[in-house]
PDB file of C-alpha atoms and ligand atoms in Angstrom:
ATOM      1  CA  MET A  10      -0.986  12.490  32.201  1.00  0.00           C
ATOM      2  CA  SER A  11      -0.142  13.902  28.794  1.00  0.00           C
ATOM      3  CA  ARG A  12      -2.237  13.316  25.727  1.00  0.00           C
ATOM      4  CA  ARG A  13      -1.654  10.163  23.703  1.00  0.00           C
ATOM      5  CA  VAL A  14      -1.824  10.319  19.909  1.00  0.00           C
ATOM      6  CA  THR A  15      -2.404   6.847  18.509  1.00  0.00           C
ATOM      7  CA  ALA A  16      -2.289   5.716  14.899  1.00  0.00           C
ATOM      8  CA  VAL A  17      -4.634   2.783  14.310  1.00  0.00           C
ATOM      9  CA  VAL A  18      -3.792   0.867  11.154  1.00  0.00           C
ATOM     10  CA  ALA A  19      -4.086  -2.538   9.524  1.00  0.00           C
ATOM     11  CA  ALA A  20      -1.143  -3.208   7.220  1.00  0.00           C
ATOM     12  CA  GLY A  21       0.081  -6.182   5.234  1.00  0.00           C
ATOM     13  CA  GLU A  22       3.592  -7.541   5.487  1.00  0.00           C
ATOM     14  CA  ASN A  23       4.309  -5.304   2.478  1.00  0.00           C
ATOM     15  CA  ASP A  24       2.766  -2.326   4.372  1.00  0.00           C
ATOM     16  CA  ALA A  25      -0.309  -2.400   2.094  1.00  0.00           C
ATOM     17  CA  ILE A  26      -3.269  -0.495   3.571  1.00  0.00           C
ATOM     18  CA  GLY A  27      -5.530   0.512   0.688  1.00  0.00           C
ATOM     19  CA  LEU A  28      -6.829  -0.810  -2.629  1.00  0.00           C
ATOM     20  CA  ASP A  29      -9.359   0.918  -4.906  1.00  0.00           C
ATOM     21  CA  GLY A  30     -10.578   3.199  -2.118  1.00  0.00           C
ATOM     22  CA  ASP A  31     -11.127   0.349   0.305  1.00  0.00           C
ATOM     23  CA  LEU A  32      -9.152  -2.080   2.442  1.00  0.00           C
ATOM     24  CA  PRO A  33      -7.257  -4.857   0.605  1.00  0.00           C
ATOM     25  CA  TRP A  34      -9.015  -7.551   2.701  1.00  0.00           C
ATOM     26  CA  HIS A  35     -12.144  -8.276   4.688  1.00  0.00           C
ATOM     27  CA  LEU A  36     -11.272  -9.111   8.313  1.00  0.00           C
ATOM     28  CA  PRO A  37     -14.371  -8.695  10.511  1.00  0.00           C
ATOM     29  CA  ASP A  38     -12.573  -9.149  13.836  1.00  0.00           C
ATOM     30  CA  ASP A  39     -10.128  -6.407  12.912  1.00  0.00           C
ATOM     31  CA  LEU A  40     -12.985  -4.069  11.994  1.00  0.00           C
ATOM     32  CA  ARG A  41     -14.566  -4.911  15.335  1.00  0.00           C
ATOM     33  CA  PHE A  42     -11.292  -4.070  17.102  1.00  0.00           C
ATOM     34  CA  PHE A  43     -11.126  -0.747  15.230  1.00  0.00           C
ATOM     35  CA  MET A  44     -14.706   0.187  16.105  1.00  0.00           C
ATOM     36  CA  ARG A  45     -14.232  -0.719  19.770  1.00  0.00           C
ATOM     37  CA  TYR A  46     -10.816   0.826  20.222  1.00  0.00           C
ATOM     38  CA  THR A  47     -11.837   4.167  18.716  1.00  0.00           C
ATOM     39  CA  LEU A  48     -15.191   4.408  20.519  1.00  0.00           C
ATOM     40  CA  HIS A  49     -15.681   7.723  22.395  1.00  0.00           C
ATOM     41  CA  LYS A  50     -12.279   9.006  21.218  1.00  0.00           C
ATOM     42  CA  PRO A  51     -11.733  11.869  18.777  1.00  0.00           C
ATOM     43  CA  MET A  52     -10.751  10.439  15.404  1.00  0.00           C
ATOM     44  CA  ILE A  53      -8.850  12.231  12.645  1.00  0.00           C
ATOM     45  CA  MET A  54      -8.832  10.933   9.067  1.00  0.00           C
ATOM     46  CA  GLY A  55      -8.064  12.051   5.527  1.00  0.00           C
ATOM     47  CA  ARG A  56     -10.773  12.916   3.034  1.00  0.00           C
ATOM     48  CA  LYS A  57     -10.400   9.674   1.040  1.00  0.00           C
ATOM     49  CA  THR A  58     -10.593   7.536   4.169  1.00  0.00           C
ATOM     50  CA  PHE A  59     -13.778   9.390   5.129  1.00  0.00           C
ATOM     51  CA  GLU A  60     -15.167   8.637   1.660  1.00  0.00           C
ATOM     52  CA  SER A  61     -14.145   4.980   2.073  1.00  0.00           C
ATOM     53  CA  ILE A  62     -16.450   4.679   5.107  1.00  0.00           C
ATOM     54  CA  GLY A  63     -19.375   6.084   3.115  1.00  0.00           C
ATOM     55  CA  SER A  64     -18.798   9.821   3.815  1.00  0.00           C
ATOM     56  CA  LYS A  65     -20.662   9.365   7.092  1.00  0.00           C
ATOM     57  CA  PRO A  66     -19.189   9.885  10.556  1.00  0.00           C
ATOM     58  CA  LEU A  67     -18.706   6.835  12.760  1.00  0.00           C
ATOM     59  CA  PRO A  68     -21.122   7.110  15.691  1.00  0.00           C
ATOM     60  CA  LYS A  69     -20.192   7.908  19.304  1.00  0.00           C
ATOM     61  CA  ARG A  70     -16.941   9.678  18.518  1.00  0.00           C
ATOM     62  CA  VAL A  71     -15.963  13.077  17.154  1.00  0.00           C
ATOM     63  CA  ASN A  72     -14.965  12.623  13.508  1.00  0.00           C
ATOM     64  CA  VAL A  73     -12.542  15.156  12.006  1.00  0.00           C
ATOM     65  CA  VAL A  74     -11.809  15.025   8.282  1.00  0.00           C
ATOM     66  CA  VAL A  75      -8.603  16.651   7.069  1.00  0.00           C
ATOM     67  CA  SER A  76      -9.411  18.163   3.701  1.00  0.00           C
ATOM     68  CA  GLY A  77      -8.778  21.253   1.640  1.00  0.00           C
ATOM     69  CA  SER A  78     -11.869  20.601  -0.447  1.00  0.00           C
ATOM     70  CA  LEU A  79     -14.718  19.532   1.882  1.00  0.00           C
ATOM     71  CA  GLU A  80     -16.880  21.839   3.980  1.00  0.00           C
ATOM     72  CA  ALA A  81     -18.180  20.680   7.350  1.00  0.00           C
ATOM     73  CA  PRO A  82     -21.949  20.161   7.577  1.00  0.00           C
ATOM     74  CA  ALA A  83     -23.996  22.803   9.402  1.00  0.00           C
ATOM     75  CA  ASP A  84     -25.329  20.207  11.849  1.00  0.00           C
ATOM     76  CA  GLY A  85     -21.838  19.675  13.278  1.00  0.00           C
ATOM     77  CA  SER A  86     -22.082  15.878  12.883  1.00  0.00           C
ATOM     78  CA  TRP A  87     -18.485  15.865  11.664  1.00  0.00           C
ATOM     79  CA  LEU A  88     -15.761  18.463  11.505  1.00  0.00           C
ATOM     80  CA  VAL A  89     -13.241  19.562   8.888  1.00  0.00           C
ATOM     81  CA  ALA A  90      -9.681  20.682   9.523  1.00  0.00           C
ATOM     82  CA  ARG A  91      -7.428  22.064   6.802  1.00  0.00           C
ATOM     83  CA  ASP A  92      -4.332  20.313   8.091  1.00  0.00           C
ATOM     84  CA  LEU A  93      -3.312  17.734  10.673  1.00  0.00           C
ATOM     85  CA  GLU A  94      -1.976  20.272  13.174  1.00  0.00           C
ATOM     86  CA  SER A  95      -5.303  22.167  13.202  1.00  0.00           C
ATOM     87  CA  ALA A  96      -7.138  18.868  13.687  1.00  0.00           C
ATOM     88  CA  LEU A  97      -4.971  17.949  16.689  1.00  0.00           C
ATOM     89  CA  ALA A  98      -5.373  21.444  18.140  1.00  0.00           C
ATOM     90  CA  LEU A  99      -9.133  20.789  18.492  1.00  0.00           C
ATOM     91  CA  PHE A 100      -8.463  18.305  21.318  1.00  0.00           C
ATOM     92  CA  PRO A 101      -5.833  19.712  23.685  1.00  0.00           C
ATOM     93  CA  GLU A 102      -7.443  18.047  26.712  1.00  0.00           C
ATOM     94  CA  ALA A 103      -8.238  14.623  25.216  1.00  0.00           C
ATOM     95  CA  GLU A 104      -6.688  11.601  26.891  1.00  0.00           C
ATOM     96  CA  GLU A 105      -6.137   9.961  23.512  1.00  0.00           C
ATOM     97  CA  VAL A 106      -6.611  11.120  19.922  1.00  0.00           C
ATOM     98  CA  ILE A 107      -6.931   8.565  17.118  1.00  0.00           C
ATOM     99  CA  ILE A 108      -5.167   8.970  13.782  1.00  0.00           C
ATOM    100  CA  ALA A 109      -7.116   6.778  11.352  1.00  0.00           C
ATOM    101  CA  GLY A 110      -5.144   7.346   8.104  1.00  0.00           C
ATOM    102  CA  GLY A 111      -4.633   7.252   5.215  1.00  0.00           C
ATOM    103  CA  ALA A 112      -1.026   7.445   4.169  1.00  0.00           C
ATOM    104  CA  GLY A 113      -0.568  11.249   4.126  1.00  0.00           C
ATOM    105  CA  ILE A 114      -2.294  11.651   7.472  1.00  0.00           C
ATOM    106  CA  TYR A 115      -0.152   8.966   9.119  1.00  0.00           C
ATOM    107  CA  ALA A 116       2.984  10.617   7.706  1.00  0.00           C
ATOM    108  CA  ALA A 117       1.912  14.095   8.861  1.00  0.00           C
ATOM    109  CA  ALA A 118       1.078  12.708  12.316  1.00  0.00           C
ATOM    110  CA  LEU A 119       4.432  10.973  12.825  1.00  0.00           C
ATOM    111  CA  PRO A 120       6.047  13.785  14.879  1.00  0.00           C
ATOM    112  CA  PHE A 121       3.077  13.706  17.276  1.00  0.00           C
ATOM    113  CA  LEU A 122       2.514   9.959  17.609  1.00  0.00           C
ATOM    114  CA  THR A 123       3.007   8.309  20.983  1.00  0.00           C
ATOM    115  CA  ASP A 124       1.456   4.922  20.108  1.00  0.00           C
ATOM    116  CA  VAL A 125       0.646   2.749  17.111  1.00  0.00           C
ATOM    117  CA  ARG A 126      -2.044   0.065  17.222  1.00  0.00           C
ATOM    118  CA  MET A 127      -0.982  -2.019  14.261  1.00  0.00           C
ATOM    119  CA  THR A 128      -2.923  -4.976  12.932  1.00  0.00           C
ATOM    120  CA  ARG A 129      -0.211  -6.773  11.000  1.00  0.00           C
ATOM    121  CA  VAL A 130      -1.933  -8.878   8.363  1.00  0.00           C
ATOM    122  CA  HIS A 131       0.020 -11.923   7.230  1.00  0.00           C
ATOM    123  CA  ALA A 132      -0.370 -11.319   3.538  1.00  0.00           C
ATOM    124  CA  SER A 133       1.195  -9.079   0.903  1.00  0.00           C
ATOM    125  CA  PRO A 134      -1.787  -8.065  -1.212  1.00  0.00           C
ATOM    126  CA  GLU A 135      -1.880  -5.784  -4.213  1.00  0.00           C
ATOM    127  CA  ALA A 136      -2.382  -2.191  -3.048  1.00  0.00           C
ATOM    128  CA  GLN A 137      -2.098   1.450  -4.104  1.00  0.00           C
ATOM    129  CA  VAL A 138      -1.720   2.871  -0.590  1.00  0.00           C
ATOM    130  CA  PHE A 139       0.976   1.889   1.936  1.00  0.00           C
ATOM    131  CA  PHE A 140       1.679   2.639   5.609  1.00  0.00           C
ATOM    132  CA  PRO A 141       4.544   5.165   5.536  1.00  0.00           C
ATOM    133  CA  ILE A 142       5.978   4.652   9.042  1.00  0.00           C
ATOM    134  CA  ARG A 143       8.803   2.216   9.903  1.00  0.00           C
ATOM    135  CA  LEU A 144       8.270   0.812  13.399  1.00  0.00           C
ATOM    136  CA  GLU A 145      11.935   0.703  14.353  1.00  0.00           C
ATOM    137  CA  GLY A 146      14.438   2.898  16.191  1.00  0.00           C
ATOM    138  CA  ASP A 147      12.527   4.611  19.002  1.00  0.00           C
ATOM    139  CA  TRP A 148       9.499   2.303  18.578  1.00  0.00           C
ATOM    140  CA  THR A 149       9.064  -0.700  20.891  1.00  0.00           C
ATOM    141  CA  LEU A 150       6.556  -3.520  20.609  1.00  0.00           C
ATOM    142  CA  VAL A 151       4.874  -3.805  24.035  1.00  0.00           C
ATOM    143  CA  GLU A 152       2.015  -6.206  23.253  1.00  0.00           C
ATOM    144  CA  ARG A 153       1.073  -8.734  20.575  1.00  0.00           C
ATOM    145  CA  GLU A 154      -1.997 -10.910  20.294  1.00  0.00           C
ATOM    146  CA  THR A 155      -2.348 -13.330  17.406  1.00  0.00           C
ATOM    147  CA  HIS A 156      -5.498 -14.142  15.460  1.00  0.00           C
ATOM    148  CA  ALA A 157      -5.530 -17.222  13.257  1.00  0.00           C
ATOM    149  CA  ALA A 158      -7.037 -17.447   9.797  1.00  0.00           C
ATOM    150  CA  ASP A 159     -10.451 -19.115   9.885  1.00  0.00           C
ATOM    151  CA  LYS A 160     -13.676 -19.368   7.913  1.00  0.00           C
ATOM    152  CA  ARG A 161     -14.337 -15.640   8.280  1.00  0.00           C
ATOM    153  CA  HIS A 162     -10.737 -14.464   7.953  1.00  0.00           C
ATOM    154  CA  ALA A 163      -8.724 -15.361   4.867  1.00  0.00           C
ATOM    155  CA  TYR A 164      -5.470 -14.308   6.559  1.00  0.00           C
ATOM    156  CA  ALA A 165      -3.962 -14.629  10.012  1.00  0.00           C
ATOM    157  CA  PHE A 166      -3.077 -11.350  11.716  1.00  0.00           C
ATOM    158  CA  ASP A 167      -1.527  -9.949  14.892  1.00  0.00           C
ATOM    159  CA  PHE A 168      -2.811  -7.089  17.012  1.00  0.00           C
ATOM    160  CA  GLU A 169       0.343  -5.177  17.967  1.00  0.00           C
ATOM    161  CA  HIS A 170       0.768  -2.256  20.341  1.00  0.00           C
ATOM    162  CA  TRP A 171       3.864  -0.148  19.660  1.00  0.00           C
ATOM    163  CA  LYS A 172       5.036   2.654  21.920  1.00  0.00           C
ATOM    164  CA  ARG A 173       7.546   5.393  21.303  1.00  0.00           C
ATOM    165  CA  SER A 174      10.408   5.586  23.796  1.00  0.00           C
ATOM    166  CA  GLY A 175       9.922   8.350  26.309  1.00  0.00           C
ATOM    167  CA  GLU A 176       6.148   7.791  26.192  1.00  0.00           C
ATOM    168  CA  TRP A 177       5.916   4.998  28.798  1.00  0.00           C
TER     169      TRP A 177
HETATM  170  N1  NAP B  25      -5.668  -0.368   6.403  1.00  0.00           N
HETATM  171  C1  NAP B  25      -5.928   0.711   7.133  1.00  0.00           C
HETATM  172  O1  NAP B  25      -5.779   0.701   8.358  1.00  0.00           O
HETATM  173  C2  NAP B  25      -6.413   1.957   6.461  1.00  0.00           C
HETATM  174  C3  NAP B  25      -6.609   3.134   7.197  1.00  0.00           C
HETATM  175  C4  NAP B  25      -7.036   4.274   6.522  1.00  0.00           C
HETATM  176  C5  NAP B  25      -7.270   4.236   5.159  1.00  0.00           C
HETATM  177  N2  NAP B  25      -7.082   3.075   4.486  1.00  0.00           N
HETATM  178  C6  NAP B  25      -7.271   3.010   3.027  1.00  0.00           C
HETATM  179  O2  NAP B  25      -6.399   3.972   2.441  1.00  0.00           O
HETATM  180  C7  NAP B  25      -7.044   4.591   1.330  1.00  0.00           C
HETATM  181  C8  NAP B  25      -7.224   6.084   1.606  1.00  0.00           C
HETATM  182  O3  NAP B  25      -5.978   6.650   2.020  1.00  0.00           O
HETATM  183  P1  NAP B  25      -5.198   7.737   1.165  1.00  0.00           P
HETATM  184  O4  NAP B  25      -3.829   7.848   1.725  1.00  0.00           O
HETATM  185  O5  NAP B  25      -5.360   7.430  -0.297  1.00  0.00           O
HETATM  186  O6  NAP B  25      -6.051   9.061   1.417  1.00  0.00           O
HETATM  187  P2  NAP B  25      -6.410   9.892   2.760  1.00  0.00           P
HETATM  188  O7  NAP B  25      -5.188  10.245   3.511  1.00  0.00           O
HETATM  189  O8  NAP B  25      -7.501   9.240   3.492  1.00  0.00           O
HETATM  190  O9  NAP B  25      -7.048  11.186   2.083  1.00  0.00           O
HETATM  191  C9  NAP B  25      -6.239  12.022   1.292  1.00  0.00           C
HETATM  192  C10 NAP B  25      -6.865  13.397   1.317  1.00  0.00           C
HETATM  193  O10 NAP B  25      -6.885  13.880   2.658  1.00  0.00           O
HETATM  194  C11 NAP B  25      -6.477  15.229   2.664  1.00  0.00           C
HETATM  195  N3  NAP B  25      -5.126  15.209   3.249  1.00  0.00           N
HETATM  196  C12 NAP B  25      -4.335  14.157   3.449  1.00  0.00           C
HETATM  197  N4  NAP B  25      -3.185  14.500   4.058  1.00  0.00           N
HETATM  198  C13 NAP B  25      -3.279  15.804   4.265  1.00  0.00           C
HETATM  199  C14 NAP B  25      -2.430  16.728   4.870  1.00  0.00           C
HETATM  200  N5  NAP B  25      -1.257  16.366   5.420  1.00  0.00           N
HETATM  201  N6  NAP B  25      -2.829  18.007   4.903  1.00  0.00           N
HETATM  202  C15 NAP B  25      -4.019  18.369   4.363  1.00  0.00           C
HETATM  203  N7  NAP B  25      -4.890  17.506   3.784  1.00  0.00           N
HETATM  204  C16 NAP B  25      -4.500  16.242   3.729  1.00  0.00           C
HETATM  205  C17 NAP B  25      -6.529  15.673   1.215  1.00  0.00           C
HETATM  206  O11 NAP B  25      -7.890  15.974   0.977  1.00  0.00           O
HETATM  207  P3  NAP B  25      -8.401  17.060  -0.127  1.00  0.00           P
HETATM  208  O12 NAP B  25      -8.014  16.476  -1.459  1.00  0.00           O
HETATM  209  O13 NAP B  25      -9.874  17.122   0.101  1.00  0.00           O
HETATM  210  O14 NAP B  25      -7.670  18.334   0.187  1.00  0.00           O
HETATM  211  C18 NAP B  25      -6.099  14.418   0.505  1.00  0.00           C
HETATM  212  O15 NAP B  25      -6.500  14.393  -0.862  1.00  0.00           O
HETATM  213  C19 NAP B  25      -8.370   3.864   1.171  1.00  0.00           C
HETATM  214  O16 NAP B  25      -8.156   2.767   0.296  1.00  0.00           O
HETATM  215  C20 NAP B  25      -8.659   3.368   2.568  1.00  0.00           C
HETATM  216  O17 NAP B  25      -9.519   2.235   2.561  1.00  0.00           O
HETATM  217  C21 NAP B  25      -6.657   1.944   5.106  1.00  0.00           C
END
């Protein structure tokens, strides 16, 4: 089976993904999905996204930060790649590689993406960063699970799995 390259993203109906170096919402069940889905898989992210998670690697997965300015630590607890292609080249044998954003990383990964795990948040919040990929044309929605708003979640959202034609 060939390697899957999956973008994992939570985006508003206006494609909002980032506000003031953080997410534009607090949705614990989506964070839980993200942590579970990415577990034990190599994960590639931009420097600002890495800073947004406290400049610490997420445990139990290889964390690669795409950056022209950071240096990888000597202890090897996370890695640095100078561009997206070099980051992907680290994992030729992986079953699935995760693309965790932000906007420039998603855009650079587009030619390589086979899947998108999109949490579509039913809100259009203020944001400075937006998901750059239109899920249309050769993209097909293969699965959708809804999550209602509740005491812990200000907005309803859908977990969507999109696949690129030719990849399934
Ligand atoms: N909702 C979501 O699912 C989601 C997911 C991820 C992030 N976010 C949010 O989005 C925001 C961060 O995203 P962002 O787009 O501003 O920044 P980002 O992509 O995380 O980081 C940008 C930095 O990454 C490096 N970089 C990015 N693209 C590159 C490329 N193609 N080649 C080489 N280096 C590249 C550069 O680092 P250097 O300057 O060091 O060279 C660049 O300054 C935060 O608010 C975060 O919370 C949301």
